[in-house]
Coordinates of C-alpha atoms in Angstrom, one line a residue:
M8 CA 72.7 86.5 162.4
S9 CA 71.8 89.9 161.1
V10 CA 72.6 91.5 164.6
A11 CA 75.8 90.2 164.6
I12 CA 76.8 92.0 161.4
E13 CA 75.2 94.9 162.1
R14 CA 77.5 94.8 165.1
A15 CA 81.1 93.6 163.7
T16 CA 83.4 96.2 163.8
L17 CA 86.2 96.9 160.8
R18 CA 90.0 97.3 162.3
K19 CA 91.6 100.9 162.8
S20 CA 94.7 99.6 161.4
V21 CA 95.5 102.9 158.7
G22 CA 97.4 105.9 160.1
L23 CA 98.1 109.3 158.8
V24 CA 100.7 108.1 156.0
G25 CA 97.9 106.0 155.1
V26 CA 95.3 108.2 154.5
V27 CA 98.1 110.6 152.2
T28 CA 98.4 107.8 150.2
F29 CA 95.1 106.6 149.6
G30 CA 94.5 109.9 148.7
A31 CA 96.9 111.5 146.2
G32 CA 97.6 107.8 145.2
T33 CA 93.9 107.2 144.0
A34 CA 94.5 110.8 142.5
I35 CA 98.6 110.5 140.9
G36 CA 97.7 107.8 138.0
V37 CA 96.6 107.4 134.7
S38 CA 95.4 110.6 134.3
I39 CA 99.4 112.1 134.5
F40 CA 100.3 109.7 131.6
S41 CA 97.2 110.5 129.3
I42 CA 95.9 114.3 129.8
L43 CA 99.1 116.0 128.3
Q44 CA 98.5 115.8 125.0
P45 CA 94.4 116.3 124.6
T46 CA 95.4 119.6 127.0
A47 CA 97.9 120.7 125.2
Q48 CA 96.5 120.2 121.7
V49 CA 93.4 122.8 123.0
A50 CA 95.3 125.2 125.3
G51 CA 99.3 124.6 124.5
S52 CA 101.1 125.6 127.4
G53 CA 98.1 127.0 129.1
L54 CA 97.2 123.4 130.8
L55 CA 98.9 124.7 133.6
A56 CA 97.5 127.4 134.6
A57 CA 94.2 124.7 133.7
I58 CA 95.9 122.8 136.8
G59 CA 94.9 125.2 138.8
V60 CA 91.4 126.4 137.8
A61 CA 90.5 122.8 137.9
A62 CA 91.9 122.2 141.8
L63 CA 89.9 124.9 142.4
P64 CA 86.5 122.8 142.7
M65 CA 88.3 119.7 143.9
L66 CA 89.4 122.3 147.1
V67 CA 85.6 122.8 147.3
F68 CA 85.0 119.0 147.3
A69 CA 88.2 117.8 149.7
A70 CA 86.9 120.5 152.2
V71 CA 83.9 119.2 152.2
Y72 CA 85.0 115.6 153.2
A73 CA 87.2 116.7 155.1
Y74 CA 84.6 118.7 157.2
L75 CA 82.2 115.4 157.4
G76 CA 85.0 112.9 157.8
S77 CA 86.7 114.8 160.6
A78 CA 82.7 115.5 162.0
L79 CA 81.3 112.2 161.3
P80 CA 84.3 108.9 160.4
V81 CA 82.8 106.1 159.0
S82 CA 83.3 103.4 156.1
G83 CA 81.5 103.7 153.0
A84 CA 80.8 107.5 153.8
S85 CA 79.9 109.0 150.6
Y86 CA 76.7 106.5 151.2
E87 CA 77.1 107.3 155.2
W88 CA 76.4 111.0 154.9
P89 CA 73.7 111.3 152.7
T90 CA 71.2 108.5 154.1
R91 CA 71.6 110.0 157.7
F92 CA 71.3 113.6 156.3
I93 CA 69.2 113.9 153.4
H94 CA 67.1 110.6 153.1
P95 CA 67.9 106.9 153.0
G96 CA 66.9 106.6 148.8
V97 CA 69.2 109.7 148.4
G98 CA 72.4 107.4 150.0
F99 CA 71.2 104.4 148.0
I100 CA 71.0 106.0 144.5
I101 CA 74.7 107.8 145.5
A102 CA 75.7 104.1 146.2
W103 CA 73.9 102.6 143.5
L104 CA 75.5 104.5 140.7
R105 CA 78.9 104.8 141.9
I106 CA 78.3 100.6 141.0
I107 CA 78.6 102.2 137.7
S108 CA 81.3 104.7 138.9
N109 CA 83.7 102.0 140.3
V110 CA 83.3 99.9 137.8
G111 CA 84.3 102.2 135.1
A112 CA 87.1 103.2 137.1
L113 CA 89.1 99.7 137.1
T114 CA 87.9 99.0 133.8
I115 CA 89.8 102.1 132.2
L116 CA 92.9 101.0 134.5
S117 CA 93.0 97.5 133.5
Q118 CA 93.2 98.4 129.6
V119 CA 95.3 101.9 130.2
M120 CA 98.0 99.4 131.9
V121 CA 97.4 96.1 129.7
S122 CA 98.7 98.9 126.9
Y123 CA 101.1 101.0 128.6
L124 CA 102.6 96.7 128.6
A125 CA 102.1 96.4 125.8
M126 CA 104.9 98.6 124.8
V127 CA 107.1 96.0 126.0
V128 CA 105.8 92.4 125.9
P129 CA 102.6 91.8 123.7
L130 CA 100.1 90.5 126.0
P131 CA 96.1 89.6 125.5
V132 CA 94.0 92.5 126.2
K133 CA 90.9 91.0 128.5
P134 CA 92.6 87.7 129.6
V135 CA 95.4 90.1 131.7
M136 CA 92.8 92.6 132.4
A137 CA 90.9 90.2 134.5
V138 CA 94.0 88.6 136.7
A139 CA 95.1 92.4 137.5
I140 CA 91.8 92.8 138.6
T141 CA 91.8 89.3 140.6
A142 CA 95.0 90.1 142.1
I143 CA 94.1 93.6 143.6
F144 CA 90.7 92.9 144.9
A145 CA 92.7 89.8 146.5
L146 CA 94.7 92.1 148.2
N147 CA 92.1 93.5 150.0
Y148 CA 90.4 90.8 150.9
V149 CA 92.9 90.0 153.5
G150 CA 93.5 93.4 155.3
V151 CA 93.2 97.2 154.9
S152 CA 96.5 97.3 156.1
I153 CA 97.7 95.2 153.8
A154 CA 96.4 96.7 150.8
A155 CA 97.8 100.5 152.4
K156 CA 101.4 99.1 153.5
V157 CA 100.9 97.7 149.2
Q158 CA 99.6 101.5 148.5
T159 CA 102.4 103.6 150.3
Q160 CA 105.0 101.3 149.1
L161 CA 103.9 102.4 145.3
M162 CA 103.4 105.4 145.9
A163 CA 107.0 105.9 146.8
L164 CA 108.1 103.6 143.5
L165 CA 106.0 106.0 141.5
L166 CA 107.4 109.2 143.1
I167 CA 110.9 107.7 142.6
I168 CA 110.3 107.5 139.0
L169 CA 108.9 111.0 138.5
T170 CA 111.8 112.7 140.6
I171 CA 114.1 110.6 138.1
F172 CA 112.2 112.5 134.9
V173 CA 111.8 116.1 136.6
A174 CA 115.4 115.8 137.9
T175 CA 117.0 115.1 134.4
G176 CA 114.5 117.1 132.4
L177 CA 114.6 120.8 134.2
P178 CA 118.2 121.1 133.5
H179 CA 117.3 120.9 129.9
F180 CA 113.9 122.6 130.4
D181 CA 113.7 125.2 127.7
A182 CA 111.6 128.5 128.6
A183 CA 111.2 129.4 125.0
L184 CA 109.5 126.4 123.7
V185 CA 106.8 126.8 126.7
G186 CA 106.0 130.7 126.0
N187 CA 104.1 132.0 129.0
P188 CA 101.0 130.2 129.9
L189 CA 99.2 133.1 130.8
D190 CA 99.0 134.6 126.8
T191 CA 96.6 131.5 126.4
P192 CA 93.3 132.5 125.5
L193 CA 91.0 132.1 128.5
L194 CA 88.4 130.6 126.8
A195 CA 91.3 127.6 126.0
I196 CA 92.1 127.2 129.6
L197 CA 88.6 127.4 130.7
A198 CA 88.2 124.9 128.1
V199 CA 90.0 122.1 129.3
V200 CA 89.0 122.4 133.3
P201 CA 87.1 119.8 132.4
L202 CA 89.6 117.4 131.0
M203 CA 92.1 118.8 134.5
I204 CA 89.5 117.6 136.5
S205 CA 90.2 114.2 136.0
L206 CA 93.6 114.1 137.8
F207 CA 92.7 115.4 140.9
L208 CA 89.3 113.0 141.6
G209 CA 89.7 110.7 144.7
I210 CA 91.9 112.6 146.4
E211 CA 89.1 112.6 149.4
S212 CA 89.3 108.3 149.2
A213 CA 90.3 108.3 152.6
V214 CA 87.1 109.4 154.2
E215 CA 85.5 105.7 152.7
I216 CA 88.1 104.2 154.6
G217 CA 87.2 106.4 158.3
E218 CA 86.0 103.6 160.9
E219 CA 89.0 101.9 159.9
V220 CA 91.7 105.0 160.3
R221 CA 93.1 105.7 163.9
D222 CA 92.2 109.2 165.0
A223 CA 90.2 109.5 162.1
R224 CA 89.3 113.2 163.3
R225 CA 92.8 114.3 163.0
N226 CA 94.3 112.0 160.2
V227 CA 91.6 112.7 157.8
P228 CA 91.6 116.1 157.0
L229 CA 95.1 116.1 158.1
G230 CA 95.7 113.8 155.2
I231 CA 93.1 115.6 152.4
A232 CA 95.2 118.2 152.8
L233 CA 98.7 116.5 152.7
A234 CA 97.3 114.6 149.3
I235 CA 96.1 118.1 147.6
G236 CA 99.3 119.8 148.4
L237 CA 101.3 116.3 147.0
T238 CA 99.3 116.2 144.1
A239 CA 99.4 119.5 143.2
I240 CA 103.4 119.4 143.1
V241 CA 103.6 116.6 141.5
Y242 CA 101.7 117.4 138.4
G243 CA 102.9 120.9 138.5
L244 CA 106.7 119.4 138.2
V245 CA 105.9 116.7 135.8
A246 CA 103.8 119.4 133.5
V247 CA 106.4 121.8 133.4
T248 CA 109.0 119.4 132.5
A249 CA 107.5 117.7 129.9
L250 CA 106.4 120.9 128.0
G251 CA 110.0 122.3 128.6
L252 CA 111.5 119.8 127.0
V253 CA 109.5 118.9 123.9
G254 CA 106.9 122.2 123.9
P255 CA 102.9 122.0 123.9
E256 CA 102.9 121.5 119.9
K257 CA 104.5 118.0 120.3
L258 CA 102.9 117.3 123.7
A259 CA 99.7 118.1 121.4
A260 CA 100.7 115.5 118.9
S261 CA 102.5 112.9 121.3
Q262 CA 100.6 109.6 121.9
A263 CA 102.4 108.8 124.7
P264 CA 104.1 112.8 125.8
L265 CA 105.4 111.7 129.2
L266 CA 107.7 108.8 127.1
D267 CA 108.3 111.3 124.2
A268 CA 109.7 114.4 126.6
S269 CA 111.5 111.5 128.8
K270 CA 113.0 110.4 125.3
V271 CA 114.6 113.9 125.1
V272 CA 117.4 113.5 128.2
L273 CA 117.0 109.6 128.6
G274 CA 116.9 108.0 125.4
D275 CA 115.9 104.3 124.8
L276 CA 116.3 103.9 128.5
A277 CA 112.5 106.1 129.0
I278 CA 110.7 103.2 127.9
P279 CA 111.5 101.3 131.0
L280 CA 111.0 104.4 132.8
I281 CA 107.6 105.5 131.9
V282 CA 106.3 102.0 131.6
G283 CA 107.3 101.1 134.9
A284 CA 105.8 104.3 136.2
A285 CA 102.7 104.0 134.8
F286 CA 102.6 100.5 135.7
F287 CA 103.2 101.5 139.3
S288 CA 100.7 104.1 139.3
I289 CA 97.7 102.1 137.8
I290 CA 98.5 99.4 140.2
K291 CA 97.7 101.5 142.9
S292 CA 95.0 103.1 141.5
M293 CA 93.3 99.9 141.1
N294 CA 93.9 99.1 144.5
A295 CA 92.5 102.6 146.1
A296 CA 89.3 101.8 143.9
A297 CA 88.9 98.8 144.9
L298 CA 89.1 99.2 148.9
T299 CA 86.3 102.3 148.2
F300 CA 84.4 101.0 146.1
S301 CA 83.9 97.5 148.3
R302 CA 83.7 100.0 151.2
S303 CA 80.7 101.6 150.1
L304 CA 79.2 98.0 149.4
F305 CA 79.8 97.3 153.1
A306 CA 77.6 99.8 154.4
M307 CA 75.1 99.3 152.2
G308 CA 74.9 95.7 152.9
R309 CA 75.3 96.7 156.7
N310 CA 71.9 99.3 156.7
G311 CA 70.1 96.2 154.7
V312 CA 69.4 97.8 151.7
L313 CA 72.0 95.1 149.9
P314 CA 71.5 91.4 150.9
R315 CA 73.0 91.4 154.3
A316 CA 75.5 88.8 153.4
I317 CA 77.5 92.3 151.7
G318 CA 78.0 93.7 155.1
A319 CA 79.9 90.6 156.2
V320 CA 83.1 91.4 158.4
H321 CA 85.6 88.6 158.2
P322 CA 86.2 86.8 161.2
R323 CA 90.2 86.1 160.7
F324 CA 90.8 89.7 158.6
G325 CA 88.8 91.9 159.9
T326 CA 87.8 93.3 156.3
P327 CA 84.1 93.1 154.8
H328 CA 84.6 90.1 152.7
G329 CA 81.5 90.2 151.2
A330 CA 81.5 93.6 149.7
I331 CA 84.8 92.8 148.1
L332 CA 83.5 89.4 146.9
F333 CA 80.1 91.4 145.3
G334 CA 82.5 94.6 143.8
Y335 CA 84.8 91.9 142.3
V336 CA 81.7 90.3 140.6
C337 CA 81.1 93.8 139.1
A338 CA 84.2 94.8 138.3
M339 CA 84.8 91.6 136.2
F340 CA 81.2 92.4 134.0
G341 CA 82.8 96.1 133.4
L342 CA 85.1 93.8 130.9
L343 CA 82.3 93.4 128.8
L344 CA 82.0 98.1 128.4
P345 CA 83.0 99.8 124.9
P346 CA 86.3 100.4 125.1
S347 CA 86.4 104.1 124.1
L348 CA 88.0 106.1 126.9
I349 CA 85.7 108.7 126.0
F350 CA 83.1 106.3 126.9
L351 CA 84.4 105.0 130.3
L352 CA 85.7 108.1 131.4
L353 CA 82.1 110.1 131.5
A354 CA 80.7 106.7 132.5
V355 CA 82.9 107.4 136.1
N356 CA 82.2 111.3 135.5
I357 CA 78.7 111.6 136.0
P358 CA 78.0 109.5 139.4
T359 CA 81.4 111.0 141.1
M360 CA 79.9 114.8 140.5
L361 CA 76.4 113.5 141.6
K362 CA 78.7 112.0 144.8
Y363 CA 80.0 115.2 145.4
M364 CA 76.8 117.0 145.0
A365 CA 75.2 114.9 147.6
C366 CA 77.9 114.9 150.2
S367 CA 78.1 118.7 149.5
Y368 CA 74.7 119.0 150.3
S369 CA 75.4 116.9 153.3
A370 CA 77.4 119.1 155.0
T371 CA 74.7 122.2 154.8
V372 CA 72.8 119.7 156.5
V373 CA 75.3 119.1 159.5
A374 CA 75.8 122.2 160.2
R375 CA 71.9 123.8 160.0
R376 CA 70.7 120.8 161.9
H377 CA 73.0 119.0 163.9
P378 CA 75.5 121.4 166.1
D379 CA 76.7 118.5 168.4
I380 CA 77.7 116.8 164.7
H381 CA 79.0 120.1 164.0
A382 CA 80.9 120.9 167.0
R383 CA 83.1 117.7 166.4
A384 CA 84.5 119.1 163.2
T385 CA 88.4 119.8 163.4
I386 CA 88.1 122.5 160.4
P387 CA 88.0 125.7 161.7
L388 CA 84.8 126.4 159.9
S389 CA 81.4 128.3 161.1
R390 CA 78.1 127.0 160.6
G391 CA 77.6 129.7 158.2
A392 CA 80.5 129.2 156.2
V393 CA 80.3 125.2 156.0
V394 CA 76.3 125.9 154.2
V395 CA 78.2 128.3 151.9
L396 CA 81.0 126.2 151.1
G397 CA 78.2 123.1 150.4
Y398 CA 76.4 125.0 148.3
V399 CA 79.6 126.6 146.2
G400 CA 80.1 122.6 146.3
M401 CA 77.0 121.5 144.4
V402 CA 77.4 124.0 141.4
C403 CA 80.3 122.5 141.1
A404 CA 79.6 119.3 140.6
L405 CA 76.8 120.5 138.5
L406 CA 78.5 122.3 136.0
V407 CA 81.3 119.4 135.9
G408 CA 78.9 117.0 135.3
V409 CA 76.9 118.4 132.5
F410 CA 80.5 119.0 130.4
G411 CA 80.3 116.1 128.7
I412 CA 77.2 115.1 127.2
E413 CA 78.8 116.7 123.7
A414 CA 82.1 114.7 124.1
D415 CA 79.4 111.0 123.7
P416 CA 75.8 110.7 125.1
R417 CA 75.8 106.9 125.7
P418 CA 77.1 107.1 129.4
Y419 CA 74.2 109.0 130.5
L420 CA 72.1 107.3 128.9
L421 CA 73.8 104.2 130.7
V422 CA 73.7 106.1 133.8
G423 CA 70.2 106.7 133.2
G424 CA 68.6 103.3 132.5
W425 CA 70.6 101.9 136.1
L426 CA 69.3 104.8 138.0
I427 CA 65.9 103.4 136.9
I428 CA 67.1 99.8 138.3
G429 CA 68.1 101.1 141.1
L430 CA 64.8 103.1 142.0
A431 CA 62.6 100.3 140.9
Y432 CA 65.0 97.8 143.7
W433 CA 64.7 100.9 146.1
F434 CA 60.8 100.9 146.4
L435 CA 60.8 97.2 145.9
K436 CA 63.1 96.1 148.6
G437 CA 65.9 98.8 149.3
R438 CA 64.2 101.0 151.2
K439 CA 62.3 98.3 153.4
G440 CA 65.6 97.8 155.1
G441 CA 67.5 100.9 154.9
S442 CA 64.6 103.6 157.0
G443 CA 65.3 101.8 160.4
N444 CA 68.9 101.8 160.4
T445 CA 69.2 105.5 159.6
K446 CA 67.0 106.8 162.2
R447 CA 69.1 104.5 164.5
D448 CA 72.1 105.8 163.3
L449 CA 70.7 109.4 163.6
A450 CA 69.2 108.4 167.2
E451 CA 73.4 107.7 168.0

């Protein structure tokens, strides 16, 4: 039975458009509706410059993922690459910690979605969160191509709504309200960069479904590049419009900055417009998060470090249904986490930065020790350039990862405790299943 599971293959049903919408759809999510207020409070109009600065480490991470994704496209990539090129234990721990990260992300998204919907109609928070999580995992259970189509449609709806906001708001842009973003002190701009990083998290998510992408060596790196460009354009236009309508002081004092900015030109119509935009963006981000979460679990089950049933592929839908069901159970436990957004954001950020660090080092290993795999990459970088890029990515991930300890140390304790449990599991059971598969994969 285990042999059948190992040889089962995922259906290649995602094209370039799906790659772009999974990447941009994950990044353009809840952050655009919540990040303007705290960043305007610290940096004023300098938040525009901070968007550009925050994009720099994400460009490094995206380049690493594009390089590895074109050279070795696999599902559960952020688990598979460290497993194959560093050590099976490292891959396991990265994926194990990402359980916390993914559960935190789904909890944040569902919680914020309910809070926005509550502006229109009162809703019970936890039950509606549970319904939303259930619906998203059910969608992913029946097929990644269906999930990709839904992602594309939700992305289109969101872009239409944000386009209405920008198109109606820019004609009323007041440059005097914005001032010169570069007049903001450099330290203030740098202080909000860790917050702005959240705008771009998940831009590389399409590599997690590498085995399900048609012509992956072309579509994965090209899709990531297009997703970065689309994300930067959307964020820049929305931020400029909001600042030009109400100014940084009002944004800093607002609990719903985009809603208040849109009311300047749309009046009461702003409520359904912005609440609708928030709903669509959060649903599509939940869709992408559930998909990448389940693929990471699938890779661990297929390699034997988690029970083999988690690595099973549905005979009809061609989806990793065991991993999807296990991910759903984990996500439902997220309803028990503290509701503090700072706590939840850090619980997401810490394992994510460790993931970026491990994948960045994996890229250096490929460039230095596996010239045959390096030769497959469609990214025009020399082996030396990849090594430099990987080490820069590791430093960026480390710095961003430690910035949040002053805000709330509790997530670091949570991640540390989960790490200890994961290490105990690995030494007792997990390594017996993982090492043999890794040797086989490298030989292939």
